[in-house]
Amino acid sequence: MIDGLWGWGLRGIEAEGKLLNVAERYTEDSDREAELIRLLKLYDERAFREVVENYKDRVYNLCLGFLKNEADAEDIAQEVFVEIYNSISSFHEDSALSTWIYRIGVNKSLELLRKTKRKKRFGWITSIFGIEDQVGVKHADFVHPGVALENKERSQILMAHIDKLPDKQKVAFNLHKLEGLSYQEVSQVMELSVSSVESLLFRAKKNLQKSLGIYYKNI
Amino acid sequence: MQRNDLDNEVEKILHSLDGVERARLSPFFYTKVKTRLQTRVEKVDRVAWTWALTAMVVLLVLNVLVMIKEDLRSNDDYGTDDIEFLTEEYSVNTFNIYEEEQLEEDE
């Protein structure tokens, strides 16, 4: 079945008279990306594998920032790559491949968060019938695995407060802080101007200062 | 907590994610994605086949129903009565050439 799945792309490439060695054919980064996208559109397995290997940790890290649950983050990361495979033909190369991938990751994560919220809202009904759904369960004590030991407790508090931010501020904050994207890159992923991103991050910081202040006053 | 201490602590919390390392996935992630893709394709195939079979069965049933209805209609014998009734009711001239000849002879 897998052979059948990939066979279409491979046949297409073989039809051009050359069996591809993806890595050998790249010369520069932009050419490399253009070639990678072209091969992806032909459903070439090696190209797809290269994309998965290159972006899996970035996508997972981003999803983990939103979902705060390793299993959900991995599940959504898998969904992101399935979506990439299925909708690569609709990618018009008006942005970088990484930007497009981050955008899918953000959308999928927010989708799951909204689904979880909806389920919580109707949770009392399902609890009457004894139906328990564990999808999108967040751990209040979640600690990001990449945080230095001395910052674990503080980052745990910060992550809990980031959760309370409005969606756009949350997205900008996660992309900038967790993924280390520049304002320019965040603006491309969110399809906003750089000044809008600056404003979102400024407001996110202000909101966090406010809610953390209240948190400490109530301790 | 004093005001200054509180501000300091809040600042420290805000910077607690600085220099965070990227979380990493297992090396078997690609295999999992591949399996998910394969399952999805099989599922789509199954759904497509189910729809095709359902459509065929519906068409077959419709055909059989139409055939049964046609058969019933050809068996009933009140069709000619209806025509006669309508002819009388609306006084439609239904003379044909043979009846015309008969009339001429009678005259």
Tab-separated table of C-alpha atoms in Angstrom:
chain	number	residue	atom	x	y	z
A	1	MET	CA	0.000	0.000	0.000
A	2	ILE	CA	2.803	2.394	0.933
A	3	ASP	CA	4.498	1.578	-2.353
A	4	GLY	CA	1.257	2.474	-4.055
A	5	LEU	CA	1.020	5.665	-2.055
A	6	TRP	CA	4.448	6.874	-3.053
A	7	GLY	CA	4.612	5.081	-6.353
A	8	TRP	CA	2.758	7.805	-8.194
A	9	GLY	CA	5.390	10.423	-7.378
A	10	LEU	CA	8.311	8.127	-8.030
A	11	ARG	CA	6.903	7.066	-11.375
A	12	GLY	CA	6.511	10.744	-12.275
A	13	ILE	CA	10.137	11.400	-11.522
A	14	GLU	CA	11.386	8.289	-13.258
A	15	ALA	CA	9.418	9.399	-16.281
A	16	GLU	CA	11.747	12.376	-16.505
A	17	GLY	CA	14.521	9.934	-17.150
A	18	LYS	CA	16.456	10.252	-13.908
A	19	LEU	CA	16.164	8.616	-10.544
A	20	LEU	CA	16.547	11.350	-8.009
A	21	ASN	CA	19.017	11.720	-5.249
A	22	VAL	CA	17.432	14.702	-3.535
A	23	ALA	CA	20.460	15.806	-1.520
A	24	GLU	CA	22.802	15.736	-4.510
A	25	ARG	CA	20.665	17.989	-6.622
A	26	TYR	CA	20.547	20.985	-4.324
A	27	THR	CA	22.957	23.804	-4.825
A	28	GLU	CA	21.649	26.817	-2.957
A	29	ASP	CA	19.051	27.162	-0.216
A	30	SER	CA	16.359	28.774	-2.350
A	31	ASP	CA	16.965	26.337	-5.195
A	32	ARG	CA	16.928	23.562	-2.645
A	33	GLU	CA	13.581	24.652	-1.248
A	34	ALA	CA	12.088	25.138	-4.717
A	35	GLU	CA	13.275	21.670	-5.710
A	36	LEU	CA	11.977	20.185	-2.464
A	37	ILE	CA	8.547	21.730	-3.048
A	38	ARG	CA	8.511	20.501	-6.633
A	39	LEU	CA	9.298	16.958	-5.470
A	40	LEU	CA	6.727	17.180	-2.686
A	41	LYS	CA	4.128	18.091	-5.272
A	42	LEU	CA	5.099	14.896	-7.089
A	43	TYR	CA	4.552	12.997	-3.802
A	44	ASP	CA	8.190	11.936	-3.686
A	45	GLU	CA	8.796	9.922	-0.509
A	46	ARG	CA	12.392	11.033	0.015
A	47	ALA	CA	11.444	14.683	-0.246
A	48	PHE	CA	8.592	14.186	2.202
A	49	ARG	CA	10.872	12.357	4.613
A	50	GLU	CA	13.365	15.213	4.405
A	51	VAL	CA	10.640	17.726	5.260
A	52	VAL	CA	9.440	15.614	8.203
A	53	GLU	CA	12.964	15.162	9.553
A	54	ASN	CA	13.805	18.865	9.147
A	55	TYR	CA	10.647	20.284	10.659
A	56	LYS	CA	9.341	17.655	13.095
A	57	ASP	CA	11.000	19.137	16.200
A	58	ARG	CA	9.989	22.711	15.310
A	59	VAL	CA	6.372	21.684	14.770
A	60	TYR	CA	6.327	19.541	17.918
A	61	ASN	CA	7.893	22.298	20.023
A	62	LEU	CA	5.359	24.835	18.767
A	63	CYS	CA	2.398	22.495	19.391
A	64	LEU	CA	3.734	21.657	22.849
A	65	GLY	CA	3.780	25.371	23.679
A	66	PHE	CA	0.069	25.592	22.915
A	67	LEU	CA	-1.177	22.223	24.156
A	68	LYS	CA	1.099	21.554	27.154
A	69	ASN	CA	0.686	17.834	26.721
A	70	GLU	CA	3.309	15.652	25.014
A	71	ALA	CA	0.860	13.089	23.587
A	72	ASP	CA	-1.458	15.744	22.111
A	73	ALA	CA	1.492	17.721	20.734
A	74	GLU	CA	2.863	14.617	18.982
A	75	ASP	CA	-0.577	13.747	17.643
A	76	ILE	CA	-1.076	17.248	16.230
A	77	ALA	CA	2.461	17.246	14.811
A	78	GLN	CA	1.565	14.060	12.901
A	79	GLU	CA	-1.635	15.716	11.674
A	80	VAL	CA	0.411	18.703	10.466
A	81	PHE	CA	2.572	16.474	8.254
A	82	VAL	CA	-0.446	14.555	6.957
A	83	GLU	CA	-1.959	17.920	6.031
A	84	ILE	CA	1.294	18.990	4.347
A	85	TYR	CA	1.296	15.800	2.288
A	86	ASN	CA	-2.354	16.130	1.324
A	87	SER	CA	-2.467	19.839	0.536
A	88	ILE	CA	0.990	20.541	-0.897
A	89	SER	CA	-0.653	21.055	-4.293
A	90	SER	CA	-2.506	24.080	-2.880
A	91	PHE	CA	0.761	25.659	-1.635
A	92	HIS	CA	1.434	28.502	-4.082
A	93	GLU	CA	4.924	29.359	-2.803
A	94	ASP	CA	3.900	32.915	-1.888
A	95	SER	CA	5.688	32.329	1.428
A	96	ALA	CA	8.570	30.152	2.589
A	97	LEU	CA	7.844	26.477	3.192
A	98	SER	CA	8.717	26.888	6.890
A	99	THR	CA	6.201	29.753	7.226
A	100	TRP	CA	3.476	27.596	5.682
A	101	ILE	CA	4.334	24.670	7.974
A	102	TYR	CA	4.305	26.884	11.086
A	103	ARG	CA	0.927	28.288	9.987
A	104	ILE	CA	-0.550	24.782	9.717
A	105	GLY	CA	0.906	23.932	13.143
A	106	VAL	CA	-0.620	27.036	14.736
A	107	ASN	CA	-4.038	26.420	13.153
A	108	LYS	CA	-4.144	22.751	14.140
A	109	SER	CA	-3.124	23.525	17.732
A	110	LEU	CA	-5.705	26.302	18.104
A	111	GLU	CA	-8.339	24.004	16.591
A	112	LEU	CA	-7.670	21.384	19.271
A	113	LEU	CA	-7.719	24.030	22.022
A	114	ARG	CA	-11.118	25.286	20.811
A	115	LYS	CA	-12.407	21.712	20.629
A	116	THR	CA	-11.246	21.136	24.205
A	117	LYS	CA	-12.993	24.331	25.344
A	118	ARG	CA	-16.234	23.243	23.668
A	119	LYS	CA	-15.981	19.850	25.339
A	120	LYS	CA	-15.422	21.475	28.715
A	121	ARG	CA	-18.514	23.628	28.187
A	122	PHE	CA	-20.658	20.561	27.565
A	123	GLY	CA	-18.665	18.392	29.951
A	124	TRP	CA	-21.437	18.257	32.533
A	125	ILE	CA	-23.757	16.597	29.991
A	126	THR	CA	-21.221	13.941	29.030
A	127	SER	CA	-20.383	13.353	32.698
A	128	ILE	CA	-24.071	12.550	33.372
A	129	PHE	CA	-23.845	9.737	30.823
A	130	GLY	CA	-20.440	8.684	32.109
A	131	ILE	CA	-18.623	9.506	28.841
A	132	GLU	CA	-15.070	10.604	29.495
A	133	ASP	CA	-13.036	12.072	26.655
A	134	GLN	CA	-9.352	12.530	27.312
A	135	VAL	CA	-8.575	14.469	24.120
A	136	GLY	CA	-6.839	17.760	24.760
A	137	VAL	CA	-6.261	17.274	28.462
A	138	LYS	CA	-3.834	19.905	29.699
A	139	HIS	CA	-1.498	19.374	32.583
A	140	ALA	CA	-1.570	22.283	34.982
A	141	ASP	CA	1.902	21.322	36.182
A	142	PHE	CA	3.375	21.112	32.696
A	143	VAL	CA	7.048	21.959	32.444
A	144	HIS	CA	8.581	22.476	29.019
A	145	PRO	CA	11.329	19.841	28.578
A	146	GLY	CA	13.765	22.401	27.166
A	147	VAL	CA	13.737	24.731	30.160
A	148	ALA	CA	16.853	24.947	32.331
A	149	LEU	CA	16.503	23.322	35.758
A	150	GLU	CA	16.679	26.581	37.738
A	151	ASN	CA	13.843	28.069	35.640
A	152	LYS	CA	11.478	25.097	35.767
A	153	GLU	CA	9.182	26.414	38.490
A	154	ARG	CA	8.992	29.945	37.064
A	155	SER	CA	8.419	28.715	33.505
A	156	GLN	CA	5.604	26.507	34.810
A	157	ILE	CA	3.855	29.600	36.196
A	158	LEU	CA	4.532	31.558	33.010
A	159	MET	CA	3.119	28.812	30.752
A	160	ALA	CA	-0.064	28.695	32.831
A	161	HIS	CA	-0.488	32.465	32.437
A	162	ILE	CA	0.288	32.430	28.675
A	163	ASP	CA	-2.728	30.132	28.389
A	164	LYS	CA	-5.006	32.942	29.544
A	165	LEU	CA	-3.867	35.339	26.790
A	166	PRO	CA	-6.094	36.045	23.766
A	167	ASP	CA	-5.309	33.731	20.815
A	168	LYS	CA	-3.368	36.242	18.692
A	169	GLN	CA	-1.156	37.339	21.585
A	170	LYS	CA	-0.601	33.698	22.528
A	171	VAL	CA	0.432	32.784	18.976
A	172	ALA	CA	2.832	35.738	18.678
A	173	PHE	CA	4.329	35.036	22.103
A	174	ASN	CA	4.834	31.309	21.479
A	175	LEU	CA	6.350	31.808	18.026
A	176	HIS	CA	8.721	34.481	19.310
A	177	LYS	CA	9.654	33.064	22.720
A	178	LEU	CA	9.476	29.299	22.243
A	179	GLU	CA	10.433	28.980	18.591
A	180	GLY	CA	12.739	31.995	18.582
A	181	LEU	CA	11.273	33.483	15.405
A	182	SER	CA	12.055	37.115	14.598
A	183	TYR	CA	9.268	39.730	14.425
A	184	GLN	CA	9.513	39.539	10.635
A	185	GLU	CA	9.065	35.750	10.632
A	186	VAL	CA	6.189	35.918	13.138
A	187	SER	CA	4.489	38.521	10.951
A	188	GLN	CA	4.769	36.200	7.931
A	189	VAL	CA	3.327	33.216	9.806
A	190	MET	CA	0.449	35.290	11.208
A	191	GLU	CA	-0.059	37.258	7.970
A	192	LEU	CA	0.175	40.564	9.828
A	193	SER	CA	2.435	43.586	9.563
A	194	VAL	CA	5.595	43.726	11.678
A	195	SER	CA	4.186	46.658	13.667
A	196	SER	CA	1.050	44.617	14.486
A	197	VAL	CA	3.251	41.819	15.801
A	198	GLU	CA	5.240	44.303	17.910
A	199	SER	CA	1.988	45.637	19.310
A	200	LEU	CA	0.681	42.097	20.016
A	201	LEU	CA	3.879	41.172	21.868
A	202	PHE	CA	3.824	44.425	23.835
A	203	ARG	CA	0.208	43.798	24.891
A	204	ALA	CA	0.991	40.152	25.694
A	205	LYS	CA	3.825	41.262	27.992
A	206	LYS	CA	1.598	43.860	29.691
A	207	ASN	CA	-1.195	41.305	30.221
A	208	LEU	CA	1.261	38.783	31.628
A	209	GLN	CA	2.744	41.360	34.025
A	210	LYS	CA	-0.761	42.218	35.180
A	211	SER	CA	-1.963	38.634	35.697
A	212	LEU	CA	1.324	37.576	37.346
A	213	GLY	CA	1.066	40.593	39.670
A	214	ILE	CA	-2.447	39.531	40.709
A	215	TYR	CA	-1.239	35.940	41.104
A	216	TYR	CA	1.523	36.959	43.539
A	217	LYS	CA	-0.729	39.312	45.483
A	218	ASN	CA	-3.145	36.430	46.076
A	219	ILE	CA	-0.484	34.023	47.338
B	1	MET	CA	5.908	40.504	49.149
B	2	GLN	CA	7.350	44.023	48.736
B	3	ARG	CA	6.560	45.964	45.547
B	4	ASN	CA	10.159	45.765	44.297
B	5	ASP	CA	10.468	42.065	45.075
B	6	LEU	CA	7.179	41.432	43.264
B	7	ASP	CA	8.307	43.355	40.163
B	8	ASN	CA	11.610	41.489	40.191
B	9	GLU	CA	9.913	38.116	40.491
B	10	VAL	CA	7.483	38.950	37.667
B	11	GLU	CA	10.419	39.982	35.459
B	12	LYS	CA	12.254	36.760	36.288
B	13	ILE	CA	9.164	34.749	35.376
B	14	LEU	CA	8.783	36.633	32.099
B	15	HIS	CA	12.379	35.765	31.226
B	16	SER	CA	12.181	32.157	32.404
B	17	LEU	CA	11.683	30.934	28.847
B	18	ASP	CA	14.773	32.752	27.538
B	19	GLY	CA	17.195	30.316	25.997
B	20	VAL	CA	14.701	27.464	26.143
B	21	GLU	CA	15.850	24.457	24.155
B	22	ARG	CA	13.628	22.949	21.529
B	23	ALA	CA	11.657	19.861	22.639
B	24	ARG	CA	12.605	16.834	20.542
B	25	LEU	CA	10.606	13.977	19.088
B	26	SER	CA	11.578	10.315	18.880
B	27	PRO	CA	13.447	9.115	15.767
B	28	PHE	CA	10.456	6.914	14.919
B	29	PHE	CA	8.217	9.884	14.256
B	30	TYR	CA	8.455	9.554	10.469
B	31	THR	CA	7.261	5.928	10.636
B	32	LYS	CA	4.241	7.044	12.658
B	33	VAL	CA	3.379	9.757	10.110
B	34	LYS	CA	3.719	7.243	7.290
B	35	THR	CA	1.427	4.774	9.076
B	36	ARG	CA	-1.134	7.519	9.678
B	37	LEU	CA	-1.062	8.513	6.005
B	38	GLN	CA	-1.480	4.902	4.935
B	39	THR	CA	-4.421	4.376	7.310
B	40	ARG	CA	-6.039	7.578	6.047
B	41	VAL	CA	-5.730	6.446	2.389
B	42	GLU	CA	-7.220	3.020	3.197
B	43	LYS	CA	-10.065	4.690	5.067
B	44	VAL	CA	-10.784	7.027	2.133
B	45	ASP	CA	-10.749	4.018	-0.229
B	46	ARG	CA	-13.198	2.157	1.987
B	47	VAL	CA	-15.539	5.164	2.178
B	48	ALA	CA	-15.415	5.608	-1.621
B	49	TRP	CA	-16.275	1.947	-2.187
B	50	THR	CA	-19.132	2.099	0.298
B	51	TRP	CA	-20.616	5.111	-1.502
B	52	ALA	CA	-20.241	3.486	-4.914
B	53	LEU	CA	-21.949	0.289	-3.730
B	54	THR	CA	-24.771	2.220	-2.063
B	55	ALA	CA	-25.365	4.233	-5.255
B	56	MET	CA	-25.481	1.020	-7.287
B	57	VAL	CA	-27.982	-0.617	-4.936
B	58	VAL	CA	-30.201	2.514	-4.973
B	59	LEU	CA	-30.164	2.574	-8.792
B	60	LEU	CA	-30.995	-1.103	-8.948
B	61	VAL	CA	-33.921	-0.717	-6.544
B	62	LEU	CA	-35.247	2.277	-8.526
B	63	ASN	CA	-35.035	0.302	-11.759
B	64	VAL	CA	-36.922	-2.631	-10.267
B	65	LEU	CA	-39.609	-0.277	-8.883
B	66	VAL	CA	-40.101	1.404	-12.268
B	67	MET	CA	-40.336	-1.981	-13.994
B	68	ILE	CA	-42.956	-3.237	-11.495
B	69	LYS	CA	-44.992	-0.031	-11.911
B	70	GLU	CA	-44.901	-0.275	-15.713
B	71	ASP	CA	-45.967	-3.874	-15.506
B	72	LEU	CA	-48.960	-2.995	-13.304
B	73	ARG	CA	-50.007	-0.147	-15.627
B	74	SER	CA	-50.011	-2.362	-18.732
B	75	ASN	CA	-52.169	-4.947	-16.920
B	76	ASP	CA	-55.008	-2.601	-15.943
B	77	ASP	CA	-57.919	-2.215	-18.414
B	78	TYR	CA	-59.552	1.014	-17.504
B	79	GLY	CA	-57.276	3.032	-19.788
B	80	THR	CA	-59.664	2.839	-22.759
B	81	ASP	CA	-62.625	3.776	-20.548
B	82	ASP	CA	-60.842	6.940	-19.586
B	83	ILE	CA	-60.347	7.894	-23.235
B	84	GLU	CA	-63.994	7.309	-24.058
B	85	PHE	CA	-65.126	9.274	-21.040
B	86	LEU	CA	-62.908	12.196	-21.998
B	87	THR	CA	-64.098	12.062	-25.617
B	88	GLU	CA	-67.727	12.222	-24.570
B	89	GLU	CA	-67.146	14.836	-21.921
B	90	TYR	CA	-65.317	17.240	-24.236
B	91	SER	CA	-67.166	16.234	-27.443
B	92	VAL	CA	-63.979	15.606	-29.240
B	93	ASN	CA	-64.420	14.600	-32.871
B	94	THR	CA	-62.965	11.169	-33.161
B	95	PHE	CA	-64.199	10.265	-36.599
B	96	ASN	CA	-61.846	8.332	-38.642
B	97	ILE	CA	-61.881	7.693	-42.332
B	98	TYR	CA	-63.891	4.450	-42.075
B	99	GLU	CA	-66.610	6.066	-39.981
B	100	GLU	CA	-66.818	8.885	-42.530
B	101	GLU	CA	-67.371	6.353	-45.312
B	102	GLN	CA	-70.091	4.664	-43.240
B	103	LEU	CA	-71.862	7.995	-42.755
B	104	GLU	CA	-71.783	8.728	-46.457
B	105	GLU	CA	-73.306	5.316	-47.179
B	106	ASP	CA	-76.057	5.889	-44.626
B	107	GLU	CA	-76.935	9.186	-46.218
